[in-house]
Structure formats: C-alpha cells, structure tokens
mmCIF file of C-alpha atoms in Angstrom:
data_model
loop_
_atom_site.group_PDB
_atom_site.id
_atom_site.type_symbol
_atom_site.label_atom_id
_atom_site.label_comp_id
_atom_site.label_asym_id
_atom_site.label_seq_id
_atom_site.Cartn_x
_atom_site.Cartn_y
_atom_site.Cartn_z
ATOM 1 C CA MET K 1 41.610 -19.864 -42.716
ATOM 2 C CA ARG K 2 42.974 -16.384 -42.165
ATOM 3 C CA ASN K 3 44.081 -15.478 -38.677
ATOM 4 C CA LEU K 4 41.387 -13.633 -36.726
ATOM 5 C CA ILE K 5 44.082 -11.906 -34.691
ATOM 6 C CA LEU K 6 44.925 -9.901 -37.797
ATOM 7 C CA THR K 7 41.368 -9.045 -38.713
ATOM 8 C CA LEU K 8 39.594 -8.182 -35.484
ATOM 9 C CA PRO K 9 42.087 -6.171 -33.441
ATOM 10 C CA LEU K 10 40.102 -2.973 -33.025
ATOM 11 C CA ILE K 11 37.356 -4.643 -31.062
ATOM 12 C CA ALA K 12 39.623 -5.796 -28.260
ATOM 13 C CA LEU K 13 41.422 -2.482 -28.075
ATOM 14 C CA THR K 14 38.725 0.144 -28.558
ATOM 15 C CA GLY K 15 35.323 -1.551 -28.617
ATOM 16 C CA ALA K 16 34.644 -0.035 -32.036
ATOM 17 C CA ALA K 17 33.215 -2.104 -34.845
ATOM 18 C CA SER K 18 35.840 -4.217 -36.527
ATOM 19 C CA ALA K 19 37.002 -4.008 -40.097
ATOM 20 C CA HIS K 20 35.343 -7.392 -40.575
ATOM 21 C CA THR K 21 31.725 -8.122 -39.701
ATOM 22 C CA PRO K 22 30.393 -11.635 -39.019
ATOM 23 C CA TYR K 23 27.084 -12.574 -40.582
ATOM 24 C CA LEU K 24 24.678 -15.475 -40.900
ATOM 25 C CA ALA K 25 22.551 -15.313 -44.053
ATOM 26 C CA PRO K 26 19.831 -17.758 -45.158
ATOM 27 C CA PHE K 27 19.319 -18.543 -48.808
ATOM 28 C CA ASN K 28 15.585 -18.043 -48.181
ATOM 29 C CA PHE K 29 13.957 -16.058 -45.374
ATOM 30 C CA ALA K 30 10.545 -17.613 -46.125
ATOM 31 C CA PRO K 31 11.069 -21.255 -47.155
ATOM 32 C CA THR K 32 8.062 -23.229 -48.340
ATOM 33 C CA GLN K 33 9.827 -26.559 -47.843
ATOM 34 C CA PRO K 34 10.785 -27.905 -44.376
ATOM 35 C CA ILE K 35 14.486 -27.195 -44.805
ATOM 36 C CA VAL K 36 16.757 -24.156 -44.859
ATOM 37 C CA THR K 37 20.419 -23.555 -45.626
ATOM 38 C CA VAL K 38 22.459 -20.658 -44.277
ATOM 39 C CA GLN K 39 25.965 -19.387 -44.838
ATOM 40 C CA ASN K 40 28.252 -17.744 -42.324
ATOM 41 C CA ALA K 41 31.361 -15.694 -42.907
ATOM 42 C CA LEU K 42 33.254 -12.578 -42.009
ATOM 43 C CA THR K 43 33.333 -9.824 -44.596
ATOM 44 C CA ASP K 44 34.984 -6.457 -44.962
ATOM 45 C CA ASN K 45 31.531 -4.825 -44.833
ATOM 46 C CA THR K 46 30.704 -5.991 -48.370
ATOM 47 C CA PHE K 47 27.590 -8.132 -48.025
ATOM 48 C CA PHE K 48 27.453 -10.902 -48.825
ATOM 49 C CA VAL K 49 30.972 -11.346 -50.171
ATOM 50 C CA PRO K 50 32.633 -13.807 -47.764
ATOM 51 C CA GLU K 51 36.313 -13.706 -46.930
ATOM 52 C CA PHE K 52 36.573 -16.572 -44.441
ATOM 53 C CA PRO K 53 34.214 -18.509 -42.130
ATOM 54 C CA ILE K 54 33.549 -17.832 -38.484
ATOM 55 C CA LYS K 55 35.617 -20.277 -36.449
ATOM 56 C CA GLY K 56 33.552 -23.283 -35.298
ATOM 57 C CA ASP K 57 30.843 -25.526 -36.764
ATOM 58 C CA ASP K 58 28.155 -25.591 -34.030
ATOM 59 C CA TYR K 59 24.723 -24.069 -34.669
ATOM 60 C CA GLU K 60 21.560 -23.498 -32.650
ATOM 61 C CA VAL K 61 18.007 -23.512 -34.009
ATOM 62 C CA THR K 62 15.315 -22.066 -31.716
ATOM 63 C CA ASP K 63 11.593 -22.230 -32.476
ATOM 64 C CA ALA K 64 8.917 -19.787 -31.341
ATOM 65 C CA GLY K 65 8.266 -21.817 -28.206
ATOM 66 C CA GLY K 66 11.893 -21.629 -27.133
ATOM 67 C CA THR K 67 12.839 -25.216 -27.967
ATOM 68 C CA VAL K 68 16.494 -25.348 -29.012
ATOM 69 C CA SER K 69 18.028 -27.951 -31.291
ATOM 70 C CA THR K 70 21.663 -28.109 -32.294
ATOM 71 C CA GLY K 71 23.546 -29.224 -35.349
ATOM 72 C CA LYS K 72 26.880 -29.244 -37.108
ATOM 73 C CA GLY K 73 27.819 -27.336 -40.232
ATOM 74 C CA ILE K 74 30.875 -27.384 -42.446
ATOM 75 C CA SER K 75 33.599 -24.800 -42.957
ATOM 76 C CA LEU K 76 35.058 -24.153 -46.399
ATOM 77 C CA ALA K 77 37.874 -21.802 -47.331
ATOM 78 C CA GLU K 78 35.672 -18.723 -47.736
ATOM 79 C CA LEU K 79 32.514 -19.500 -45.782
ATOM 80 C CA GLY K 80 30.651 -21.928 -43.556
ATOM 81 C CA LEU K 81 27.407 -23.726 -44.429
ATOM 82 C CA PHE K 82 24.644 -25.168 -42.273
ATOM 83 C CA GLU K 83 21.495 -26.992 -43.346
ATOM 84 C CA THR K 84 18.656 -27.887 -41.002
ATOM 85 C CA LYS K 85 15.230 -29.455 -41.220
ATOM 86 C CA LEU K 86 12.225 -27.514 -39.945
ATOM 87 C CA PRO K 87 9.877 -29.823 -38.018
ATOM 88 C CA ARG K 88 6.837 -27.512 -38.149
ATOM 89 C CA GLU K 89 5.581 -24.268 -39.648
ATOM 90 C CA GLY K 90 6.570 -21.025 -38.024
ATOM 91 C CA THR K 91 9.501 -18.819 -37.121
ATOM 92 C CA TYR K 92 12.983 -20.008 -36.182
ATOM 93 C CA ARG K 93 16.133 -18.259 -35.042
ATOM 94 C CA ILE K 94 19.282 -19.739 -36.495
ATOM 95 C CA SER K 95 22.431 -18.859 -34.601
ATOM 96 C CA THR K 96 26.098 -19.658 -34.392
ATOM 97 C CA GLY K 97 25.740 -19.397 -30.628
ATOM 98 C CA ASN K 98 28.550 -17.740 -28.701
ATOM 99 C CA ARG K 99 31.783 -18.824 -30.335
ATOM 100 C CA ASP K 100 35.184 -18.288 -28.774
ATOM 101 C CA VAL K 101 37.079 -17.388 -31.941
ATOM 102 C CA ARG K 102 40.444 -16.334 -30.548
ATOM 103 C CA THR K 103 42.426 -15.038 -27.555
ATOM 104 C CA LEU K 104 44.415 -11.843 -27.861
ATOM 105 C CA THR K 105 47.124 -11.006 -25.330
ATOM 106 C CA LEU K 106 47.158 -7.366 -24.228
ATOM 107 C CA ALA K 107 49.713 -5.470 -22.177
ATOM 108 C CA GLN K 108 49.325 -2.158 -20.367
ATOM 109 C CA ILE K 109 51.951 0.082 -21.945
ATOM 110 C CA ASP K 110 52.147 3.815 -21.146
ATOM 111 C CA GLY K 111 48.645 3.682 -19.736
ATOM 112 C CA LYS K 112 47.131 2.029 -22.817
ATOM 113 C CA TRP K 113 46.253 -1.571 -23.622
ATOM 114 C CA LYS K 114 48.217 -2.804 -26.629
ATOM 115 C CA PRO K 115 48.384 -6.237 -28.319
ATOM 116 C CA VAL K 116 51.592 -8.150 -27.658
ATOM 117 C CA LYS K 117 53.164 -11.209 -29.200
ATOM 118 C CA MET K 118 56.141 -13.466 -28.507
ATOM 119 C CA PRO K 119 58.647 -13.725 -31.398
ATOM 120 C CA GLU K 120 58.425 -17.525 -31.395
ATOM 121 C CA ASN K 121 54.767 -17.158 -32.420
ATOM 122 C CA GLY K 122 55.675 -15.315 -35.613
ATOM 123 C CA VAL K 123 57.010 -12.000 -36.850
ATOM 124 C CA VAL K 124 55.998 -9.142 -34.551
ATOM 125 C CA ASN K 125 54.582 -6.372 -36.745
ATOM 126 C CA PRO K 126 52.575 -3.289 -35.677
ATOM 127 C CA PRO K 127 50.172 -2.898 -34.019
ATOM 128 C CA PHE K 128 51.711 -5.758 -32.003
ATOM 129 C CA VAL K 129 54.499 -5.160 -29.485
ATOM 130 C CA ASP K 130 57.271 -7.644 -28.779
ATOM 131 C CA GLN K 131 56.196 -9.275 -25.517
ATOM 132 C CA SER K 132 59.699 -10.537 -24.767
ATOM 133 C CA LYS K 133 60.948 -6.961 -24.462
ATOM 134 C CA LEU K 134 58.369 -5.749 -21.944
ATOM 135 C CA PRO K 135 59.722 -4.476 -18.614
ATOM 136 C CA THR K 136 59.402 -6.792 -15.643
ATOM 137 C CA GLY K 137 56.075 -6.293 -13.889
ATOM 138 C CA THR K 138 54.141 -5.142 -16.986
ATOM 139 C CA LYS K 139 50.498 -6.135 -16.638
ATOM 140 C CA VAL K 140 49.563 -8.701 -19.300
ATOM 141 C CA ILE K 141 46.116 -10.254 -19.746
ATOM 142 C CA PRO K 142 44.514 -12.674 -22.242
ATOM 143 C CA VAL K 143 41.262 -11.357 -23.752
ATOM 144 C CA LYS K 144 38.857 -13.709 -25.512
ATOM 145 C CA THR K 145 36.789 -12.595 -28.502
ATOM 146 C CA MET K 146 33.260 -14.020 -28.559
ATOM 147 C CA VAL K 147 31.302 -13.894 -31.815
ATOM 148 C CA ARG K 148 27.582 -14.522 -32.334
ATOM 149 C CA ALA K 149 25.757 -14.257 -35.679
ATOM 150 C CA GLU K 150 22.009 -14.794 -36.076
ATOM 151 C CA THR K 151 19.088 -14.610 -38.457
ATOM 152 C CA TYR K 152 15.376 -15.480 -38.449
ATOM 153 C CA ILE K 153 13.374 -17.433 -41.014
ATOM 154 C CA SER K 154 9.700 -18.423 -41.171
ATOM 155 C CA TYR K 155 8.631 -21.716 -42.706
ATOM 156 C CA ASN K 156 5.364 -21.124 -44.644
ATOM 157 C CA LYS K 157 4.167 -18.407 -42.242
ATOM 158 C CA PRO K 158 5.572 -16.411 -39.316
ATOM 159 C CA SER K 159 4.685 -17.467 -35.796
ATOM 160 C CA ASP K 160 2.759 -15.056 -33.601
ATOM 161 C CA ARG K 161 5.680 -15.093 -31.161
ATOM 162 C CA VAL K 162 9.357 -14.459 -31.795
ATOM 163 C CA PRO K 163 11.785 -17.097 -30.486
ATOM 164 C CA PRO K 164 12.946 -15.914 -27.053
ATOM 165 C CA PRO K 165 16.523 -14.728 -26.489
ATOM 166 C CA ALA K 166 19.125 -17.112 -25.124
ATOM 167 C CA ASN K 167 20.025 -14.602 -22.372
ATOM 168 C CA GLU K 168 23.699 -15.470 -22.722
ATOM 169 C CA GLY K 169 26.273 -12.925 -23.800
ATOM 170 C CA LEU K 170 25.501 -10.079 -26.205
ATOM 171 C CA GLU K 171 22.261 -10.380 -28.180
ATOM 172 C CA ILE K 172 20.005 -8.378 -30.486
ATOM 173 C CA ALA K 173 16.499 -9.335 -29.345
ATOM 174 C CA PRO K 174 13.749 -8.309 -31.803
ATOM 175 C CA ILE K 175 10.582 -6.610 -30.566
ATOM 176 C CA THR K 176 9.182 -6.170 -34.058
ATOM 177 C CA HIS K 177 8.746 -9.581 -35.671
ATOM 178 C CA PRO K 178 11.952 -10.022 -37.716
ATOM 179 C CA ASN K 179 10.062 -11.651 -40.592
ATOM 180 C CA ARG K 180 7.446 -8.897 -40.706
ATOM 181 C CA VAL K 181 9.671 -5.910 -41.399
ATOM 182 C CA PHE K 182 8.579 -3.641 -44.253
ATOM 183 C CA ALA K 183 10.040 -0.604 -45.978
ATOM 184 C CA GLY K 184 8.636 2.604 -44.567
ATOM 185 C CA GLN K 185 8.224 1.071 -41.129
ATOM 186 C CA SER K 186 10.513 0.685 -38.127
ATOM 187 C CA PHE K 187 12.214 -2.319 -36.630
ATOM 188 C CA ALA K 188 12.410 -2.233 -32.831
ATOM 189 C CA PHE K 189 14.789 -4.362 -30.797
ATOM 190 C CA THR K 190 16.550 -4.590 -27.443
ATOM 191 C CA LEU K 191 20.261 -5.038 -26.937
ATOM 192 C CA LEU K 192 20.835 -7.552 -24.156
ATOM 193 C CA PHE K 193 23.871 -8.703 -22.236
ATOM 194 C CA ASP K 194 23.259 -11.847 -20.206
ATOM 195 C CA GLY K 195 19.526 -11.154 -20.538
ATOM 196 C CA LYS K 196 19.607 -7.546 -19.293
ATOM 197 C CA PRO K 197 19.248 -4.385 -21.420
ATOM 198 C CA VAL K 198 22.578 -2.710 -22.106
ATOM 199 C CA THR K 199 23.502 0.616 -23.664
ATOM 200 C CA ALA K 200 25.658 0.150 -26.752
ATOM 201 C CA GLU K 201 26.335 1.578 -30.173
ATOM 202 C CA TYR K 202 25.334 -0.363 -33.266
ATOM 203 C CA GLN K 203 25.916 -0.177 -36.986
ATOM 204 C CA VAL K 204 23.660 -1.169 -39.870
ATOM 205 C CA PHE K 205 24.784 -2.247 -43.331
ATOM 206 C CA ARG K 206 22.852 -3.193 -46.475
ATOM 207 C CA ALA K 207 23.623 -6.123 -48.759
ATOM 208 C CA ASN K 208 24.444 -5.665 -52.446
ATOM 209 C CA ASP K 209 25.322 -2.001 -52.056
ATOM 210 C CA ALA K 210 27.937 -2.457 -54.767
ATOM 211 C CA TYR K 211 25.021 -2.158 -57.206
ATOM 212 C CA ALA K 212 23.269 0.735 -55.473
ATOM 213 C CA ARG K 213 23.536 4.408 -56.407
ATOM 214 C CA ALA K 214 24.540 5.184 -52.838
ATOM 215 C CA ASN K 215 25.840 2.999 -50.020
ATOM 216 C CA TYR K 216 23.722 2.608 -46.914
ATOM 217 C CA SER K 217 25.336 2.907 -43.503
ATOM 218 C CA LEU K 218 23.870 3.830 -40.143
ATOM 219 C CA SER K 219 25.486 4.267 -36.733
ATOM 220 C CA ALA K 220 23.371 4.853 -33.634
ATOM 221 C CA LYS K 221 23.210 4.205 -29.910
ATOM 222 C CA ALA K 222 20.647 2.064 -28.115
ATOM 223 C CA ALA K 223 20.241 3.791 -24.749
ATOM 224 C CA GLU K 224 19.451 1.198 -22.080
ATOM 225 C CA GLY K 225 19.174 -1.340 -24.888
ATOM 226 C CA ASP K 226 16.333 0.430 -26.716
ATOM 227 C CA GLY K 227 17.028 0.276 -30.460
ATOM 228 C CA ARG K 228 14.876 1.320 -33.400
ATOM 229 C CA ILE K 229 15.706 1.534 -37.111
ATOM 230 C CA GLU K 230 13.596 3.191 -39.798
ATOM 231 C CA PHE K 231 14.046 1.381 -43.120
ATOM 232 C CA SER K 232 13.039 3.513 -46.094
ATOM 233 C CA GLU K 233 13.970 0.927 -48.730
ATOM 234 C CA PRO K 234 13.581 -2.840 -49.004
ATOM 235 C CA GLY K 235 16.622 -5.086 -48.904
ATOM 236 C CA ILE K 236 18.680 -7.326 -46.678
ATOM 237 C CA TYR K 237 20.352 -5.569 -43.759
ATOM 238 C CA VAL K 238 22.942 -6.546 -41.153
ATOM 239 C CA ILE K 239 22.924 -5.027 -37.666
ATOM 240 C CA GLU K 240 26.223 -5.240 -35.789
ATOM 241 C CA VAL K 241 26.986 -4.431 -32.154
ATOM 242 C CA SER K 242 30.080 -4.928 -30.012
ATOM 243 C CA ARG K 243 30.940 -4.735 -26.320
ATOM 244 C CA ASN K 244 34.428 -3.950 -25.060
ATOM 245 C CA TRP K 245 36.072 -6.335 -22.603
ATOM 246 C CA THR K 246 36.692 -3.495 -20.131
ATOM 247 C CA LEU K 247 32.929 -3.349 -19.453
ATOM 248 C CA GLY K 248 32.758 -6.951 -18.271
ATOM 249 C CA ASN K 249 34.200 -9.269 -15.675
ATOM 250 C CA PRO K 250 37.888 -8.345 -15.113
ATOM 251 C CA ASP K 251 38.587 -11.918 -13.991
ATOM 252 C CA ASP K 252 37.319 -13.294 -17.318
ATOM 253 C CA PRO K 253 37.917 -10.545 -19.903
ATOM 254 C CA ARG K 254 35.915 -11.047 -23.073
ATOM 255 C CA THR K 255 35.099 -8.832 -26.020
ATOM 256 C CA TRP K 256 31.741 -9.509 -27.659
ATOM 257 C CA LEU K 257 30.626 -9.088 -31.275
ATOM 258 C CA THR K 258 27.095 -9.864 -32.438
ATOM 259 C CA SER K 259 25.195 -9.449 -35.694
ATOM 260 C CA LEU K 260 21.636 -9.946 -36.930
ATOM 261 C CA THR K 261 20.689 -10.349 -40.583
ATOM 262 C CA LEU K 262 17.118 -9.510 -41.575
ATOM 263 C CA GLU K 263 15.041 -8.957 -44.693
ATOM 264 C CA VAL K 264 13.053 -5.757 -45.205
ATOM 265 C CA ALA K 265 10.177 -6.434 -47.588
ATOM 266 C CA PRO K 266 8.715 -3.859 -50.040
#
C-alpha cells in the first residue's frame, strides 16, 4: 500500500481538498437480491479508478431505523472490497466509519505549520523538514487524519426514512433521499460535525468523466451546514468535504475527510 503521508499532505496543512479523494462505491445502488458489494479506494479524482485502498477493513451498515451492524472487508493492492447481506427491504447506509489512517507530525516554523520527519524514518524530501535539525523549543504536534467514506443503497425499494447520521466526526447527512435523486432536481444535505451543523466547503466530482465531452467539477460552501446541489445530468457523483485540525480540539488534533457517493437517475 502506498504511504498516505505522501498522498494526503494538503489536508493537514491547509484544510483544502487533497489530491486523492476517498470513495465507497456499490456495484448496484438498487439491488434486487439481499446482498450488496462495495469497493473502497483513494483516487486522484478519476472515478472510479482506484489507486490504493483506504487503510482498515471495518465497515458499518445502518438501516432506516438506525440499527447498525458491522463487518469485515478485505484490502487488495488497489482497492478494498466489502460484501454484506441485507436482512430486509429498504435503504441502508454503508460506511467505512471513522478510520484513523495516519498521523502526521507538524512543527511550527516561521509562524507556519510544516510537516517534519526524522531521518531514521526515511529520506527527508520536501515538503517535509528534517525534524532533527529543528531549534530547541520548536513546537511539534502529532495530527491524526480521519477518513470516512459512505454511500446509500436501497434493496428492492427505498425506505420512507433515511438512515440517521452517526453523529460522530464529519458527516454528510442527506435531507433529500439519497436513492431518490434525479437529474434536473436538487439534492439537499447537512454537513455535521459531532452531530451539529458546521460551515465547510465541499467539492463534487462525477464518475467516468474520462468519456465525457467536458469534466464536471463543483466547489461550494455549506453555510451553517446547509448544502444543496443542482444536478443537470444523470450519473454517479462523489461529494467530498474536509475539516482542518486547527478548527477542532487542540489537545487531540485531527483532520477530517469525508465523502458520499450517490447516483443521480435520469
């Protein structure tokens, strides 16, 4: 597996979207059999061309009533796979849960936070700074990167209710039913952090744009968590949002990255 330290640095430093986006994509958003398989990976914004799996093999499956079951997947060289049985008809959220994928050490240098690394842990190349050469008294902190990727599927027919949010970490909580999104209509959602609405910027990407006449990309801000996207064309879309560690608990610094994959029907 490639080293996440090399692929997700911008999140910890700036809070901007990373060069690599995590995703969780089902093979079928509307299965007619009581089973579904999903893949997870990080990609360089080419969906769904995986580069390597999200670290960890734990998954959560939440039904419309809020009942959560857990399971284990497998990680291959390029992607992860998870298969789960569906005990009853209706809508389910499938999630990686909050995964601690790496810890990045930052140092405050000339008023800016920069990634640092000890030489015994490998060659120190930019943007990393040699930690062994820092002046005495330099402030150094470890920052965790938490990743969550989710999608929704409906077995035979969508439930009237959407599975409730977990209210843990950074989440994209649908208001519009995620399996009843159609081209020409809007998809409304709330960005939550620990269950409370939070203002944040988000990006939207479309799968299979390599075959489209023009690539789709949208950047917007959800003020007080209020997000809304107008989809003019059908397809599979990925919404990504991040939260910089400087906005959280200074005693437990964590950067958060979350994505939601949904299908927009014709």
